[in-house]
XYZ file of C-alpha atoms in Angstrom:
374
model
C 30.694 60.092 84.688
C 31.192 62.284 81.884
C 29.511 61.182 78.348
C 31.852 59.566 76.086
C 31.383 58.011 72.332
C 30.571 54.605 71.858
C 33.953 53.921 69.874
C 35.671 54.837 73.211
C 33.709 53.262 75.423
C 33.423 50.212 73.642
C 36.871 49.820 73.385
C 36.971 49.551 77.280
C 34.606 46.370 77.037
C 36.016 42.988 77.223
C 36.336 40.744 74.480
C 33.803 38.601 75.621
C 31.199 41.173 76.623
C 31.429 42.319 72.921
C 31.363 39.229 71.468
C 28.169 38.379 73.501
C 26.631 41.914 72.605
C 27.338 41.136 68.759
C 25.262 37.861 69.052
C 21.862 39.385 70.099
C 18.804 38.846 67.681
C 17.504 41.565 65.018
C 14.976 43.690 67.027
C 11.367 43.253 66.603
C 10.929 46.936 65.774
C 12.792 49.725 64.399
C 12.870 52.373 61.347
C 14.882 53.795 58.996
C 17.160 56.774 58.143
C 18.929 59.435 55.806
C 21.368 62.206 55.780
C 24.079 64.228 54.430
C 27.112 65.636 55.614
C 28.413 69.388 56.012
C 25.035 70.031 57.932
C 24.006 66.683 59.776
C 25.952 67.831 62.827
C 23.133 70.976 62.790
C 20.180 68.355 62.009
C 21.550 65.764 64.837
C 22.033 68.416 68.003
C 22.349 66.928 71.560
C 18.451 68.461 71.831
C 15.697 66.570 70.429
C 14.609 68.057 67.219
C 11.543 69.919 66.442
C 8.559 67.648 64.671
C 9.517 67.531 61.042
C 7.103 66.046 58.162
C 5.525 62.695 59.758
C 8.116 61.977 61.887
C 7.514 64.309 64.703
C 9.746 63.899 67.845
C 12.771 61.859 67.659
C 11.860 60.524 71.556
C 9.802 57.491 70.784
C 6.946 57.162 72.736
C 5.840 53.493 72.341
C 9.123 52.219 73.782
C 9.355 54.034 77.273
C 6.904 54.537 79.843
C 7.550 58.336 79.489
C 10.384 60.653 77.968
C 12.566 61.460 80.951
C 16.647 61.949 81.365
C 18.611 61.544 84.023
C 21.538 62.259 85.476
C 24.603 60.004 83.712
C 24.772 56.438 85.373
C 27.575 54.725 87.105
C 29.772 52.555 85.384
C 27.784 49.688 85.939
C 24.478 50.952 84.126
C 26.863 52.376 81.598
C 28.335 49.235 80.646
C 24.904 47.445 80.458
C 24.241 50.563 78.076
C 27.071 49.853 75.856
C 26.481 46.182 75.770
C 22.773 46.894 74.564
C 23.915 49.561 71.981
C 26.742 47.119 70.620
C 24.310 44.348 70.064
C 22.036 46.264 67.618
C 24.658 48.952 66.236
C 24.413 46.942 63.098
C 20.826 47.081 62.655
C 21.104 50.580 63.354
C 23.885 51.669 60.894
C 22.463 49.452 58.157
C 18.913 51.541 58.542
C 20.808 54.646 58.370
C 23.161 53.696 55.520
C 19.971 52.939 53.456
C 18.302 55.844 54.274
C 21.299 58.330 53.645
C 23.536 56.567 50.840
C 26.735 57.589 52.884
C 28.456 55.800 55.634
C 30.111 59.033 57.057
C 26.353 60.293 57.582
C 25.082 57.232 58.743
C 27.534 56.563 61.235
C 27.049 60.240 62.565
C 23.284 59.542 63.129
C 24.480 56.066 64.867
C 26.781 58.140 66.803
C 24.043 60.761 68.016
C 21.778 57.750 68.781
C 24.037 56.409 71.366
C 24.641 59.858 72.958
C 21.061 60.155 73.110
C 20.997 56.395 74.879
C 23.259 57.427 77.385
C 21.515 60.540 78.714
C 18.234 58.738 78.614
C 16.502 57.424 81.935
C 16.947 53.948 80.820
C 15.058 52.129 83.658
C 11.772 53.005 81.899
C 12.817 52.053 78.116
C 10.485 48.513 77.950
C 12.193 47.488 74.871
C 15.897 48.807 73.770
C 16.160 47.852 70.663
C 13.066 49.215 69.318
C 13.507 52.499 71.196
C 17.147 53.109 69.377
C 15.763 52.105 66.075
C 13.373 54.559 66.377
C 15.534 57.302 67.515
C 17.942 56.574 64.593
C 15.122 56.688 62.495
C 13.732 59.754 63.465
C 17.006 61.340 63.805
C 17.889 60.411 59.827
C 14.570 61.527 58.574
C 15.516 64.901 60.188
C 19.158 64.876 58.581
C 17.547 63.534 55.266
C 15.581 66.586 54.783
C 18.428 69.051 54.903
C 20.571 66.504 52.594
C 17.967 67.036 49.609
C 18.573 70.735 49.606
C 22.446 70.223 49.747
C 22.545 67.836 46.956
C 20.742 70.123 44.587
C 24.147 72.359 44.657
C 26.261 69.232 44.613
C 28.728 69.483 41.531
C 27.993 66.995 38.976
C 25.851 63.875 39.793
C 25.705 62.445 43.134
C 25.948 58.757 43.838
C 25.853 56.818 46.840
C 28.854 56.428 49.093
C 29.663 52.697 48.248
C 30.391 50.036 51.274
C 31.916 46.794 51.300
C 29.771 44.074 51.915
C 31.842 41.189 51.498
C 31.935 40.463 55.331
C 27.845 41.373 56.016
C 26.278 40.959 52.537
C 22.922 42.073 54.152
C 24.500 45.061 55.821
C 22.945 44.554 59.327
C 19.422 43.731 57.705
C 16.902 40.507 57.422
C 17.344 40.736 54.021
C 20.281 42.194 51.530
C 17.304 44.694 50.116
C 17.572 48.328 49.379
C 21.685 48.337 49.601
C 22.366 48.440 45.848
C 24.013 51.229 44.330
C 21.216 51.802 41.637
C 18.426 50.876 44.352
C 19.960 53.704 46.410
C 19.832 56.000 43.665
C 16.284 55.470 43.066
C 15.402 55.809 46.707
C 17.026 59.328 46.300
C 13.882 60.578 44.825
C 11.106 59.099 47.449
C 10.559 61.364 50.311
C 12.272 60.689 53.546
C 9.157 59.078 55.196
C 8.404 57.003 52.096
C 12.192 56.118 52.274
C 12.147 55.218 55.774
C 8.900 53.262 55.196
C 10.306 51.238 52.515
C 13.705 50.194 54.077
C 12.132 49.079 57.330
C 9.533 47.213 55.644
C 11.522 45.665 52.503
C 15.133 45.121 54.322
C 14.265 44.700 58.020
C 10.484 43.071 57.616
C 9.154 45.174 60.279
C 5.314 44.758 60.443
C 3.219 47.556 59.620
C 1.733 48.212 63.198
C 5.780 49.260 64.178
C 6.404 51.205 61.019
C 3.359 53.587 61.630
C 4.349 53.876 65.468
C 7.939 54.918 64.258
C 6.698 57.141 61.623
C 3.769 58.429 63.679
C 1.205 57.918 61.008
C -1.461 55.257 60.493
C -1.343 51.877 59.390
C -3.158 52.443 56.364
C -0.751 55.492 55.416
C 2.115 53.140 56.201
C 1.110 50.643 53.741
C 0.567 53.486 51.258
C 4.139 54.916 51.602
C 5.686 51.239 51.099
C 3.312 50.846 48.189
C 4.100 54.164 46.420
C 7.959 53.566 47.042
C 7.682 50.214 45.338
C 5.701 51.756 42.254
C 8.616 54.235 42.011
C 11.145 51.794 42.205
C 9.514 49.458 39.744
C 8.776 52.215 37.482
C 12.572 53.378 37.425
C 14.648 50.201 37.640
C 14.131 46.897 35.261
C 14.562 43.610 36.856
C 18.138 43.068 37.633
C 19.912 39.839 36.482
C 21.648 37.534 38.696
C 24.746 37.766 40.120
C 26.537 35.202 37.838
C 25.386 37.181 34.736
C 26.311 40.440 36.348
C 29.769 39.498 36.688
C 29.944 38.512 32.949
C 28.385 41.564 31.705
C 30.970 43.576 33.903
C 34.048 41.636 32.827
C 32.838 42.105 28.969
C 32.326 45.829 29.724
C 35.377 46.384 31.758
C 37.553 44.721 28.568
C 35.686 46.729 25.936
C 36.236 49.940 27.763
C 39.556 49.994 28.281
C 40.388 48.934 24.660
C 38.092 51.533 23.395
C 35.907 48.760 21.216
C 33.009 50.329 20.057
C 31.008 47.829 18.758
C 31.110 45.777 21.670
C 30.119 48.475 24.030
C 27.215 49.179 22.254
C 26.398 45.636 22.158
C 26.354 45.250 26.048
C 24.696 48.295 26.473
C 20.906 48.912 27.017
C 19.656 51.394 24.342
C 18.831 54.098 27.359
C 21.723 53.433 28.934
C 23.059 56.526 31.631
C 26.470 56.709 32.734
C 27.159 58.635 35.808
C 30.467 60.057 37.274
C 30.236 61.194 40.950
C 33.885 63.499 41.013
C 32.329 65.918 43.650
C 33.847 68.952 41.576
C 37.182 67.604 42.976
C 38.112 64.878 40.369
C 38.294 65.706 36.575
C 34.772 63.594 35.710
C 32.089 64.388 33.710
C 29.641 66.898 35.352
C 26.379 65.803 33.552
C 25.437 62.353 32.974
C 25.829 60.842 29.609
C 22.540 59.166 28.033
C 22.062 56.480 25.231
C 24.340 53.573 24.040
C 25.769 55.574 20.969
C 26.879 58.609 22.924
C 27.897 56.516 25.901
C 29.994 54.208 23.854
C 31.895 57.135 22.106
C 32.185 58.953 25.532
C 34.101 55.569 26.896
C 36.038 55.283 23.837
C 37.361 58.799 23.923
C 38.147 58.168 27.826
C 40.005 55.170 27.396
C 43.267 56.533 26.026
C 43.779 59.016 28.778
C 42.409 57.059 31.724
C 43.248 53.276 31.334
C 47.093 53.161 30.502
C 48.890 52.342 33.670
C 45.732 51.615 35.572
C 45.948 48.549 37.916
C 42.579 46.839 38.232
C 41.359 44.908 41.125
C 37.906 42.865 41.515
C 35.765 43.933 44.730
C 32.413 43.892 46.076
C 30.323 47.105 46.813
C 26.953 46.926 48.128
C 26.056 43.566 47.238
C 27.332 43.144 43.649
C 31.033 42.864 41.953
C 32.287 46.156 41.252
C 35.978 47.203 39.818
C 38.681 49.333 41.941
C 40.691 51.075 39.632
C 44.018 52.653 41.006
C 46.721 54.696 39.359
C 50.565 54.497 41.420
C 48.828 52.627 44.020
C 46.002 55.247 44.564
C 42.562 54.277 44.120
C 40.698 56.731 41.581
C 37.658 54.990 40.744
C 35.134 52.224 41.580
C 33.246 51.104 38.794
C 29.777 49.458 39.332
C 26.756 48.621 37.064
C 23.359 47.627 37.146
C 22.176 45.208 34.420
C 18.816 43.602 33.349
C 18.009 41.271 30.139
C 18.289 44.061 27.850
C 22.013 44.795 29.089
C 23.964 47.483 31.103
C 21.166 50.281 32.189
C 23.511 52.340 34.534
C 27.487 52.701 34.476
C 28.458 54.274 37.982
C 31.827 55.793 38.170
C 32.386 56.766 41.863
C 35.582 59.153 41.645
C 34.847 61.513 44.483
C 38.306 60.897 46.709
C 36.206 61.508 50.185
C 33.714 58.423 48.862
C 36.986 56.494 47.388
C 39.016 56.791 50.367
C 36.473 55.850 52.993
C 35.494 52.492 50.781
C 39.162 51.506 50.716
C 39.670 51.944 54.253
C 36.435 49.725 54.659
C 37.688 46.844 52.989
C 41.076 46.910 55.093
C 39.047 46.561 58.057
C 40.449 50.282 59.326
C 37.424 52.045 59.120
C 34.408 51.288 61.620
C 31.365 53.158 59.946
C 30.225 50.316 57.290
C 31.933 47.443 59.179
C 30.072 45.177 61.455
C 31.292 46.222 65.452
């Protein structure tokens, strides 16, 4: 039987099978991932990639008795393989997205993990969830390495691709950690292995023994990786306010921004606030971050007369926090999100890249699979 995509195959599963599979428990072990667009396919070829950084081969050793492949199995075996995969797909996507900051690239990683799961001799796999999480993590780390190079040539500031978390606030994880846009932005400054270790520990609560096995390193080094990531995050981001205060600040900011009220804006902004506009070179967004409360307030006031008249504003949820979706003539033109502490608004994030916006809008309507719970 020829290999087929998980989407095509699972469409032929019965509703009962799919529902049962999606109730399966969180795997005990797994790993994290990261990626980026144009070169993602090259980094995720059908053959296992060479050893990279601390991750080595993406074929896990601890979860199988030996690394073997077999001919494509018969229908019943593939049915079982798909059921297992669908049962952990949420977690695999959650790992990959946190590693990559891109729903599109995370879905590419999950798709490649499915293709490898089809071609693996599954009779020797002792722990399928652990095996799949390890494969996903190592694939994502490989993709993340090329992504770092590509983002150096990205036009203007790069922001993570937002996802709708209203249906699954924790995005397939044990805890809703490492999913906020501001956190993902800071995580971009980590190495792929540091990011993987942090995501696995903080979001999925994996023990250090499992993290070490996934990253092919010692437990002491796994602890150091997580510790370095925590220190970096603490240094780069102040303690955020709770959800209620976050919403209040965003509402006040939206009102002041729409009217260009300089005094109100400066009162809401932290002194060293940064405004990021991600247009991807396609839309007329600022190509450099704007820094400081006075400069950001003046920038927003000058921006208001050209942007807000005729705009339709809709409250939304993105990455576990309230956000504002702005449209003109029925077409989304920006997703506005902020990061706030007791000092005020620390970061303003304008996602204006049409590719990222369109994906987010589709995810809200339920027509896009990547960020949705299968």
